[in-house]
Coordinates of C-alpha atoms in Angstrom, one line a residue:
X1 CA -77.4 39.5 -59.3
X2 CA -77.5 42.7 -57.2
X3 CA -80.4 44.8 -58.1
X4 CA -78.2 48.0 -58.0
X5 CA -76.4 46.5 -61.0
X6 CA -79.5 46.2 -63.1
X7 CA -79.5 48.4 -66.2
X8 CA -82.8 49.5 -67.8
X9 CA -82.3 51.0 -71.3
X10 CA -84.6 53.7 -72.6
X11 CA -85.4 52.2 -76.1
X12 CA -88.4 52.3 -78.5
X13 CA -89.6 48.7 -77.9
X14 CA -91.6 48.5 -81.1
X15 CA -88.7 49.6 -83.3
X16 CA -86.3 47.4 -81.4
X17 CA -88.5 44.4 -81.9
X18 CA -89.0 45.0 -85.5
X19 CA -85.3 45.3 -86.0
X20 CA -84.7 42.1 -84.2
X21 CA -87.2 40.1 -86.3
X22 CA -85.7 41.5 -89.5
X23 CA -82.3 40.5 -88.5
X24 CA -83.4 37.0 -87.5
X25 CA -85.3 36.4 -90.7
X26 CA -82.4 37.3 -93.1
X27 CA -80.8 34.2 -94.7
X28 CA -83.3 32.0 -92.8
X29 CA -85.8 30.9 -95.5
X30 CA -87.8 27.8 -94.8
X31 CA -87.6 25.5 -97.8
X32 CA -88.1 21.9 -98.8
X33 CA -85.3 19.9 -100.3
X34 CA -84.5 16.5 -101.6
X35 CA -81.5 14.4 -100.2
X36 CA -79.3 13.7 -103.1
X37 CA -76.2 12.4 -101.4
X38 CA -75.2 11.2 -98.0
X39 CA -71.5 11.4 -97.5
X40 CA -70.3 9.4 -94.5
X41 CA -66.6 10.2 -95.0
X42 CA -67.1 14.0 -95.2
X43 CA -70.0 13.7 -92.6
X44 CA -72.3 15.8 -94.6
X45 CA -75.5 15.7 -96.5
X46 CA -76.0 17.2 -100.1
X47 CA -79.6 18.6 -100.5
X48 CA -81.3 19.9 -103.7
X49 CA -83.3 22.9 -102.6
X50 CA -84.2 24.1 -106.1
X51 CA -81.5 26.6 -106.5
X52 CA -78.6 26.9 -108.8
X53 CA -76.2 25.2 -106.3
X54 CA -77.1 22.2 -104.1
X55 CA -77.1 22.9 -100.3
X56 CA -74.9 21.2 -97.7
X57 CA -75.6 20.2 -94.1
X58 CA -73.7 18.3 -91.4
X59 CA -74.8 14.7 -91.3
X60 CA -75.1 14.7 -87.5
X61 CA -78.3 16.9 -87.8
X62 CA -80.2 13.9 -89.1
X63 CA -78.8 11.3 -86.7
X64 CA -80.9 9.8 -84.0
X65 CA -79.5 10.9 -80.7
X66 CA -80.1 7.6 -78.9
X67 CA -78.8 5.0 -81.5
X68 CA -77.0 7.1 -84.0
X69 CA -79.1 5.8 -87.0
X70 CA -80.0 8.1 -89.8
X71 CA -83.5 9.6 -89.9
X72 CA -83.6 10.0 -93.7
X73 CA -82.3 8.3 -96.8
X74 CA -81.3 9.5 -100.3
X75 CA -84.3 10.6 -102.3
X76 CA -86.4 11.7 -99.3
X77 CA -87.8 15.2 -98.9
X78 CA -86.7 17.2 -95.9
X79 CA -87.6 20.6 -94.6
X80 CA -84.6 22.9 -93.9
X81 CA -83.7 26.6 -93.2
X82 CA -81.1 28.4 -95.2
X83 CA -78.5 29.7 -92.6
X84 CA -75.9 31.1 -94.9
X85 CA -73.5 30.4 -97.9
X86 CA -70.1 28.9 -98.4
X87 CA -69.1 30.8 -101.5
X88 CA -72.1 30.2 -103.8
X89 CA -73.3 27.0 -102.2
X90 CA -76.0 27.5 -99.5
X91 CA -75.7 26.1 -96.0
X92 CA -78.9 24.8 -94.4
X93 CA -80.1 23.4 -91.1
X94 CA -82.6 20.7 -90.4
X95 CA -82.4 21.3 -86.6
X96 CA -83.3 25.1 -87.0
X97 CA -86.2 24.1 -89.3
X98 CA -87.5 21.6 -86.6
X99 CA -87.2 24.5 -84.0
X100 CA -89.1 26.8 -86.3
X101 CA -91.8 24.2 -86.8
X102 CA -92.0 23.5 -83.1
X103 CA -92.2 27.3 -82.4
X104 CA -94.8 27.7 -85.0
X105 CA -96.9 25.0 -83.4
X106 CA -96.4 26.6 -79.9
X107 CA -97.6 29.9 -81.2
X108 CA -100.6 28.3 -82.9
X109 CA -101.7 26.6 -79.8
X110 CA -100.9 29.6 -77.5
X111 CA -103.9 30.7 -75.3
X112 CA -103.8 34.5 -74.7
X113 CA -106.1 34.1 -71.7
X114 CA -103.5 32.1 -69.8
X115 CA -100.2 33.3 -68.3
X116 CA -97.1 31.4 -69.4
X117 CA -94.2 31.5 -67.0
X118 CA -91.0 29.8 -68.6
X119 CA -87.5 28.8 -67.5
X120 CA -84.7 28.7 -70.1
X121 CA -81.1 29.4 -70.9
X122 CA -79.7 32.4 -72.7
X123 CA -77.9 31.2 -75.7
X124 CA -77.3 34.3 -77.8
X125 CA -77.4 38.1 -77.5
X126 CA -77.5 41.1 -79.8
X127 CA -78.0 44.8 -79.4
X128 CA -81.6 44.5 -78.9
X129 CA -81.7 41.7 -76.4
X130 CA -81.3 38.0 -75.8
X131 CA -82.3 34.7 -77.3
X132 CA -83.5 32.2 -74.6
X133 CA -83.8 28.6 -75.3
X134 CA -86.8 27.0 -73.6
X135 CA -86.8 23.3 -74.2
X136 CA -85.6 23.6 -77.8
X137 CA -87.9 26.7 -78.5
X138 CA -86.1 30.1 -79.0
X139 CA -87.8 33.1 -77.4
X140 CA -86.8 36.7 -77.6
X141 CA -86.1 38.8 -74.4
X142 CA -85.5 42.4 -75.1
X143 CA -82.8 44.0 -73.0
X144 CA -85.2 46.5 -71.4
X145 CA -87.2 43.5 -70.1
X146 CA -84.2 41.4 -69.0
X147 CA -83.1 43.1 -65.8
X148 CA -79.5 42.0 -66.8
X149 CA -76.6 44.2 -66.3
X150 CA -74.3 45.0 -69.3
X151 CA -71.4 44.3 -66.9
X152 CA -71.9 40.6 -67.0
X153 CA -71.9 38.0 -69.7
X154 CA -75.3 36.4 -69.7
X155 CA -74.6 33.5 -72.1
X156 CA -75.5 30.3 -70.3
X157 CA -77.4 32.0 -67.6
X158 CA -80.6 30.3 -66.4
X159 CA -83.5 32.7 -66.3
X160 CA -87.2 32.7 -65.4
X161 CA -89.6 34.9 -67.4
X162 CA -93.2 35.4 -68.4
X163 CA -94.5 35.6 -72.1
X164 CA -95.6 39.1 -72.8
X165 CA -96.3 39.0 -76.6
X166 CA -96.8 36.6 -79.4
X167 CA -96.4 37.7 -83.0
X168 CA -97.9 35.1 -85.2
X169 CA -97.0 36.8 -88.5
X170 CA -93.4 37.0 -87.7
X171 CA -93.4 33.7 -85.7
X172 CA -91.8 35.2 -82.5
X173 CA -92.4 35.0 -78.8
X174 CA -91.4 37.9 -76.5
X175 CA -90.6 37.3 -72.8
X176 CA -90.0 39.4 -69.9
X177 CA -87.9 38.7 -66.8
X178 CA -88.4 42.2 -65.5
X179 CA -92.1 41.5 -65.2
X180 CA -91.5 38.6 -62.8
X181 CA -88.9 40.3 -60.8
X182 CA -90.8 43.4 -60.3
X183 CA -93.8 41.3 -59.4
X184 CA -91.8 39.3 -56.9
X185 CA -90.3 42.5 -55.4
X186 CA -93.9 43.8 -54.9
X187 CA -95.0 40.6 -53.3
X188 CA -91.9 40.5 -51.1
X189 CA -92.3 44.1 -50.0
X190 CA -95.9 43.5 -49.2
X191 CA -94.9 40.5 -47.1
X192 CA -92.0 42.5 -45.4
X193 CA -94.2 45.5 -44.6
X194 CA -96.8 43.2 -43.0
X195 CA -94.2 41.3 -40.9
X196 CA -92.4 44.5 -39.8
X197 CA -95.6 46.5 -39.2
X198 CA -97.4 44.0 -37.0
X199 CA -94.2 42.6 -35.2
X200 CA -96.4 39.4 -35.0
X201 CA -95.1 36.0 -34.2
X202 CA -95.4 33.9 -37.5
X203 CA -94.8 30.3 -38.1
X204 CA -91.9 29.5 -40.4
X205 CA -90.2 26.4 -41.9
X206 CA -86.4 25.9 -41.7
X207 CA -85.1 25.5 -45.3
X208 CA -81.3 25.6 -44.7
X209 CA -79.0 25.5 -41.7
X210 CA -75.5 27.0 -41.8
X211 CA -72.7 27.6 -39.4
X212 CA -73.9 31.3 -39.0
X213 CA -77.7 30.8 -38.8
X214 CA -80.7 29.3 -40.4
X215 CA -82.8 30.3 -43.5
X216 CA -86.5 30.2 -42.7
X217 CA -89.4 30.4 -45.1
X218 CA -92.1 32.8 -43.9
X219 CA -95.1 33.0 -46.3
X220 CA -93.0 32.3 -49.5
X221 CA -90.0 34.5 -48.5
X222 CA -86.9 33.3 -46.9
X223 CA -85.3 35.2 -44.0
X224 CA -82.2 34.6 -42.1
X225 CA -82.2 33.8 -38.3
X226 CA -78.6 34.7 -37.2
X227 CA -77.1 32.3 -34.7
X228 CA -77.2 35.1 -32.1
X229 CA -81.0 35.4 -32.6
X230 CA -81.8 31.8 -31.9
X231 CA -81.7 31.6 -28.1
X232 CA -81.8 33.8 -25.1
X233 CA -78.7 31.7 -23.9
X234 CA -76.6 33.7 -26.4
X235 CA -75.0 32.6 -29.7
X236 CA -75.6 28.9 -30.3
X237 CA -74.9 26.3 -33.0
X238 CA -78.2 26.0 -34.8
X239 CA -77.5 22.4 -35.9
X240 CA -77.5 21.3 -32.2
X241 CA -81.1 22.5 -31.8
X242 CA -82.9 22.2 -35.2
X243 CA -82.9 20.4 -38.4
X244 CA -84.2 21.3 -41.9
X245 CA -88.1 21.3 -42.3
X246 CA -88.6 21.9 -38.6
X247 CA -91.3 24.6 -37.9
X248 CA -90.3 27.6 -35.7
X249 CA -91.9 30.7 -34.4
X250 CA -90.2 33.9 -35.5
X251 CA -90.4 37.7 -35.6
X252 CA -89.2 40.0 -38.4
X253 CA -86.7 42.4 -36.8
X254 CA -85.1 44.1 -40.0
X255 CA -85.2 44.3 -43.7
X256 CA -82.3 45.6 -46.1
X257 CA -84.0 46.8 -49.2
X258 CA -80.9 47.2 -51.1
X259 CA -79.7 43.6 -50.4
X260 CA -83.2 42.3 -50.0
X261 CA -82.2 40.6 -46.8
X262 CA -85.0 39.8 -44.3
X263 CA -83.7 39.3 -40.7
X264 CA -85.7 37.2 -38.4
X265 CA -85.5 36.2 -34.7
X266 CA -86.6 33.1 -32.9
X267 CA -85.6 34.4 -29.4
X268 CA -87.7 37.6 -29.8
X269 CA -90.6 35.4 -30.6
X270 CA -90.4 33.8 -27.1
X271 CA -90.4 35.1 -23.6
X272 CA -87.2 36.3 -22.2
X273 CA -86.5 34.2 -19.1
X274 CA -84.1 36.9 -17.7
X275 CA -87.0 39.5 -17.2
X276 CA -88.6 37.5 -14.5
X277 CA -85.7 35.5 -13.2
X278 CA -85.9 36.8 -9.7
X279 CA -89.3 35.3 -9.3
X280 CA -88.1 31.8 -10.5
X281 CA -84.5 31.4 -9.3
X282 CA -82.4 32.5 -6.3
X283 CA -78.8 31.8 -5.3
X284 CA -78.8 28.8 -3.2
X285 CA -81.6 26.9 -5.1
X286 CA -81.0 23.4 -6.2
X287 CA -82.1 22.6 -9.8
X288 CA -82.0 19.6 -11.9
X289 CA -80.1 20.3 -15.3
X290 CA -79.0 18.6 -18.5
X291 CA -75.3 18.7 -19.5
X292 CA -75.3 20.4 -22.9
X293 CA -71.7 21.0 -23.6
X294 CA -68.3 20.0 -22.1
X295 CA -65.1 22.1 -22.3
X296 CA -61.8 21.6 -20.6
X297 CA -62.5 24.6 -18.4
X298 CA -66.0 23.6 -17.3
X299 CA -69.5 22.5 -18.3
X300 CA -72.5 24.2 -19.8
X301 CA -75.9 23.0 -18.4
X302 CA -79.4 23.5 -19.7
X303 CA -82.0 24.7 -17.1
X304 CA -84.8 24.6 -19.6
X305 CA -87.0 27.8 -20.5
X306 CA -84.1 29.0 -22.7
X307 CA -81.8 29.3 -19.7
X308 CA -78.2 28.0 -19.7
X309 CA -75.6 28.0 -16.7
X310 CA -71.9 27.5 -16.4
X311 CA -70.4 24.8 -14.1
X312 CA -66.8 25.7 -13.7
X313 CA -64.3 22.8 -13.5
X314 CA -63.5 23.8 -9.9
X315 CA -67.2 23.4 -9.0
X316 CA -67.6 19.8 -10.3
X317 CA -65.9 18.0 -7.3
X318 CA -64.1 18.5 -4.0
X319 CA -61.2 16.7 -5.7
X320 CA -58.7 19.5 -6.5
X321 CA -57.0 17.5 -9.1
X322 CA -59.9 17.3 -11.8
X323 CA -58.0 17.0 -15.1
X324 CA -61.0 17.2 -17.4
X325 CA -64.8 17.6 -16.7
X326 CA -65.5 14.6 -19.0
X327 CA -63.9 12.3 -16.5
X328 CA -66.9 13.2 -14.2
X329 CA -69.7 14.1 -16.4
X330 CA -71.2 13.1 -19.8
X331 CA -73.1 15.0 -22.5
X332 CA -77.0 14.8 -21.9
X333 CA -76.4 13.6 -18.3
X334 CA -79.0 15.0 -15.8
X335 CA -77.4 16.3 -12.6
X336 CA -78.4 18.4 -9.6
X337 CA -76.6 21.6 -9.1
X338 CA -76.8 24.6 -6.8
X339 CA -77.1 28.1 -8.1
X340 CA -74.2 30.2 -6.8
X341 CA -74.5 33.4 -8.9
X342 CA -77.2 35.2 -10.9
X343 CA -75.9 38.2 -12.9
X344 CA -78.8 39.9 -14.6
X345 CA -76.6 42.5 -16.2
X346 CA -74.3 40.1 -17.8
X347 CA -77.1 37.5 -18.2
X348 CA -74.9 34.9 -16.6
X349 CA -75.7 32.0 -14.3
X350 CA -73.0 30.0 -12.4
X351 CA -73.8 26.8 -10.6
X352 CA -71.9 24.3 -8.5
X353 CA -72.1 20.6 -8.2
X354 CA -69.7 20.0 -5.4
X355 CA -71.6 22.1 -2.9
X356 CA -74.3 19.4 -3.0
X357 CA -71.8 16.7 -2.3
X358 CA -70.4 15.7 1.2
X359 CA -67.4 17.7 2.1
X360 CA -64.3 15.3 2.1
X361 CA -62.9 17.3 5.0
X362 CA -66.0 16.6 7.2
X363 CA -65.9 12.9 6.3
X364 CA -62.1 12.9 7.2
X365 CA -62.6 14.8 10.4
X366 CA -65.4 12.3 11.5
X367 CA -63.1 9.4 10.9
X368 CA -59.8 10.9 12.1
X369 CA -58.4 13.2 14.8
X370 CA -55.3 15.1 15.7
X371 CA -52.3 12.9 16.6
X372 CA -53.6 9.9 14.7
X373 CA -51.0 8.1 12.6
X374 CA -52.2 7.2 9.0
X375 CA -50.7 6.2 5.7
X376 CA -51.2 8.1 2.5
X377 CA -49.8 8.4 -1.1
X378 CA -47.7 11.4 -2.2
X379 CA -49.8 13.1 -4.9
X380 CA -47.5 16.0 -5.7
X381 CA -44.4 17.6 -4.5
X382 CA -43.7 21.4 -4.4
X383 CA -40.9 23.7 -3.2
X384 CA -42.5 24.0 0.2
X385 CA -43.4 20.4 0.8
X386 CA -45.5 17.5 -0.4
X387 CA -49.3 16.8 -0.7
X388 CA -50.4 13.5 0.6
X389 CA -53.7 11.9 -0.6
X390 CA -55.6 10.2 2.1
X391 CA -58.9 9.1 0.7
X392 CA -60.7 12.0 -0.8
X393 CA -58.6 14.5 1.2
X394 CA -55.1 15.9 0.5
X395 CA -53.0 16.8 3.4
X396 CA -49.9 19.0 3.4
X397 CA -46.6 17.6 4.6
X398 CA -44.6 20.8 5.0
X399 CA -40.8 20.7 4.5
X400 CA -40.5 21.6 8.2
X401 CA -42.3 18.5 9.1
X402 CA -40.2 16.1 7.0
X403 CA -37.4 15.6 9.3
X404 CA -35.9 17.0 12.5
X405 CA -32.9 17.8 10.3
X406 CA -33.9 21.2 9.0
X407 CA -31.7 20.9 5.9
X408 CA -33.9 17.9 4.5
X409 CA -36.8 18.9 2.2
X410 CA -39.7 16.8 0.8
X411 CA -38.1 16.6 -2.7
X412 CA -35.0 15.2 -1.2
X413 CA -36.6 12.1 0.3
X414 CA -40.0 11.7 -1.4
X415 CA -41.4 11.2 -5.0
X416 CA -44.9 11.3 -6.4
X417 CA -46.6 7.9 -5.8
X418 CA -44.6 7.1 -2.6
X419 CA -46.6 5.7 0.4
X420 CA -45.7 7.5 3.5
X421 CA -46.8 7.1 7.2
X422 CA -47.6 10.5 8.8
X423 CA -49.1 11.9 11.9
X424 CA -52.1 14.4 11.8
X425 CA -51.0 17.5 13.6
X426 CA -54.0 19.8 12.5
X427 CA -57.4 19.5 11.0
X428 CA -59.0 22.9 9.9
X429 CA -62.6 22.1 8.8
X430 CA -63.4 25.7 7.9
X431 CA -60.4 26.0 5.6
X432 CA -60.7 22.4 4.5
X433 CA -57.0 21.8 5.2
X434 CA -55.1 19.0 6.9
X435 CA -51.5 19.4 8.2
X436 CA -49.3 16.3 8.5
X437 CA -45.9 15.5 10.0
X438 CA -43.5 12.7 9.3
X439 CA -40.8 13.9 11.8
X440 CA -43.4 13.7 14.6
X441 CA -43.2 9.9 14.4
X442 CA -39.5 10.0 15.5
X443 CA -38.1 11.2 18.8
X444 CA -37.2 14.9 18.9
X445 CA -33.4 15.3 19.2
X446 CA -34.2 18.5 21.3
X447 CA -36.5 16.5 23.7
X448 CA -33.7 13.9 24.2
X449 CA -31.2 16.7 24.6
X450 CA -33.5 18.4 27.3
X451 CA -33.4 15.3 29.3
X452 CA -29.7 15.9 30.2
X453 CA -29.4 19.6 29.8
X454 CA -31.0 22.8 31.2
X455 CA -30.7 26.5 31.0
X456 CA -27.3 27.7 32.1
X457 CA -25.4 24.7 30.9
X458 CA -22.3 25.5 29.0
X459 CA -22.2 23.8 25.5
X460 CA -19.8 23.7 22.5
X461 CA -20.9 23.6 18.9
X462 CA -19.8 24.1 15.4
X463 CA -21.2 26.9 13.1
X464 CA -23.6 25.4 10.7
X465 CA -25.4 28.3 9.0
X466 CA -25.4 32.1 9.1
X467 CA -28.6 34.2 8.8
X468 CA -29.4 37.9 9.0
X469 CA -30.9 37.5 12.5
X470 CA -28.3 35.0 13.9
X471 CA -26.1 32.0 13.6
X472 CA -27.1 28.3 13.9
X473 CA -24.5 26.0 15.6
X474 CA -24.6 22.2 15.8
X475 CA -24.3 21.1 19.3
X476 CA -24.6 17.3 19.4
X477 CA -26.6 14.4 17.8
X478 CA -28.4 16.6 15.2
X479 CA -29.4 19.3 17.7
X480 CA -29.1 22.9 16.5
X481 CA -29.1 26.0 18.6
X482 CA -29.6 29.6 17.6
X483 CA -27.0 32.2 18.6
X484 CA -28.5 35.5 18.0
X485 CA -26.4 38.5 16.8
X486 CA -26.9 40.5 20.0
X487 CA -25.6 37.4 22.0
X488 CA -22.3 37.1 20.2
X489 CA -20.4 38.8 23.0
X490 CA -16.8 39.6 22.1
X491 CA -17.2 38.1 18.6
X492 CA -17.9 40.1 15.6
X493 CA -20.4 38.9 13.0
X494 CA -18.0 39.1 10.0
X495 CA -15.3 37.2 11.9
X496 CA -17.4 34.1 12.3
X497 CA -17.1 31.3 9.6
X498 CA -18.9 28.0 9.0
X499 CA -17.2 25.2 10.9
X500 CA -15.9 27.4 13.5
X501 CA -16.2 26.1 17.1
X502 CA -18.0 28.3 19.6
X503 CA -18.6 27.8 23.3
X504 CA -21.8 29.2 24.7
X505 CA -24.4 28.9 27.5
X506 CA -27.9 27.6 27.0
X507 CA -30.2 30.6 27.4
X508 CA -33.5 29.2 26.2
X509 CA -34.7 25.5 26.0
X510 CA -38.1 24.7 24.6
X511 CA -38.3 20.9 23.9
X512 CA -42.1 21.1 22.9
X513 CA -41.3 23.5 20.1
X514 CA -37.9 22.2 19.2
X515 CA -36.1 25.4 20.0
X516 CA -32.7 26.0 21.7
X517 CA -31.0 29.4 22.0
X518 CA -27.5 29.9 23.3
X519 CA -25.6 33.1 24.3
X520 CA -21.8 33.8 24.3
X521 CA -22.4 37.2 25.9
X522 CA -24.2 35.4 28.8
X523 CA -21.5 32.8 29.0
X524 CA -19.0 35.6 29.4
X525 CA -20.9 37.2 32.2
X526 CA -21.5 33.9 33.8
X527 CA -17.9 33.0 33.8
X528 CA -16.9 36.4 35.1
X529 CA -19.5 35.9 38.0
X530 CA -18.1 32.4 38.7
X531 CA -14.5 33.8 38.7
X532 CA -15.5 36.5 41.1
X533 CA -17.4 34.1 43.3
X534 CA -14.3 31.9 43.4
X535 CA -12.1 34.8 44.2
X536 CA -14.4 35.9 47.2
X537 CA -14.4 32.3 48.4
X538 CA -10.6 32.2 48.3
X539 CA -10.4 35.5 50.3
X540 CA -12.9 34.3 52.9
X541 CA -10.8 31.2 53.7
X542 CA -7.5 33.3 54.4
X543 CA -9.1 35.5 57.2
X544 CA -7.9 34.8 60.9
X545 CA -9.9 35.2 64.1
X546 CA -7.9 38.3 65.0
X547 CA -9.1 39.9 61.6
X548 CA -12.7 39.2 62.5
X549 CA -12.3 40.9 65.9
X550 CA -10.6 43.8 64.2
X551 CA -13.5 44.3 61.8
X552 CA -15.9 44.1 64.6
X553 CA -14.0 46.7 66.6
X554 CA -13.9 49.0 63.7
X555 CA -17.7 48.7 63.4

């Protein structure tokens, strides 16, 4: 119950108690009677109590609870209480008489020097208060001493109270729940004031662990250690670190009087490792850690001293195809890592495992060199080429290195898992990259072409492709040449179509880099020059000796 819901009535306690006793005594006379008839069919007992009409009572009241046998027979004397009337016939109760007798015995033996704290169940209520059953004895709890709100139905509620008054004449026992609650509140406040005032570290016992924290008993009072107050690492699952009945050091950090909630902290009771972290750790340090948690995106590792670091999946291995950290690391495994970042503001540590492992590129470079021919396995194919796995290293086989035919791409001739023979064309240790070539294993069509051709040779080819910067024409045997737009000569760009035949002259031939350029404009000038030379030659042949002497005389 919330204490703000408690209702305290301003009532004259003496008058109220007297009224309650009067009401409870009416129609409840204790009398002796003789059993005159036991009626099994009607399940009732007829008893002569010395009045005009005989009394009746349920037969179940004199049955043994264990074996169901009857406790009395016809003619036996029995003590009962008159509880009411059915017409002119009185109703009686043996059970209530037993309770009255037990209560009378309790009152007789009651020691006023001792304090009696009882636990019972509320069974009845009236204007003045409540009847509480305590092991078959009925005690009275005035409403003003109940600390029970009028907003709730208390019947069936278990309560704890202290006996505050015994009335032997009336045969009644008065109890107070209010006394115990206020005493408990005073004791609680004393404990809380002491804890909050001293801010001292105290020893507590874990009583219950939940998903949001732990309840810890400190000096007879339970406080909550929220999961964010357990470790300097940040919010943690308490069940991973503690179990019930464990002893822990705590500090009281807050108390909500209205809700009576005591907040405790374990992490405040221990040294903060981040305050002096500069004196204990630096980037580049190698430390031995324990794997505490594994996620698809990385691993959390425990450095001890309430410090935790994060090992990203990309920092586990030099292998770029790590699918899940659990394929490389297990929970509780001890591993060496290098500290790569210390962020005191965010209280974040990042570590790397792969930096302590040999670099695959270094091992590869030691065992291989440029122009070596090796065999690898296609690990993946992209739009720009294929990656080939060679031991622990992946090399790039770019589309440009697949074939001398520039129209062929990796995805056209390769698939994942294929074994492929390639030549190493570049090893970049600093970037950790290896470049491969498949076409380098075959003769270059341009190199073959260069054996029989040179700059200035006239060639004829078919338009293969048109680009913004020029036109590619296929000359012979898979050899392509570039005709730049400014070398078109008399042709106009929009007049040229694929498949069209074009004559041009070789203007640039680079067999080493597989490049050929041709020019129609240069061919046009070259043919004009050749025609002019031929014309001049023809004119020189027709001159006579006389013409020569004439020229000389003119000079």
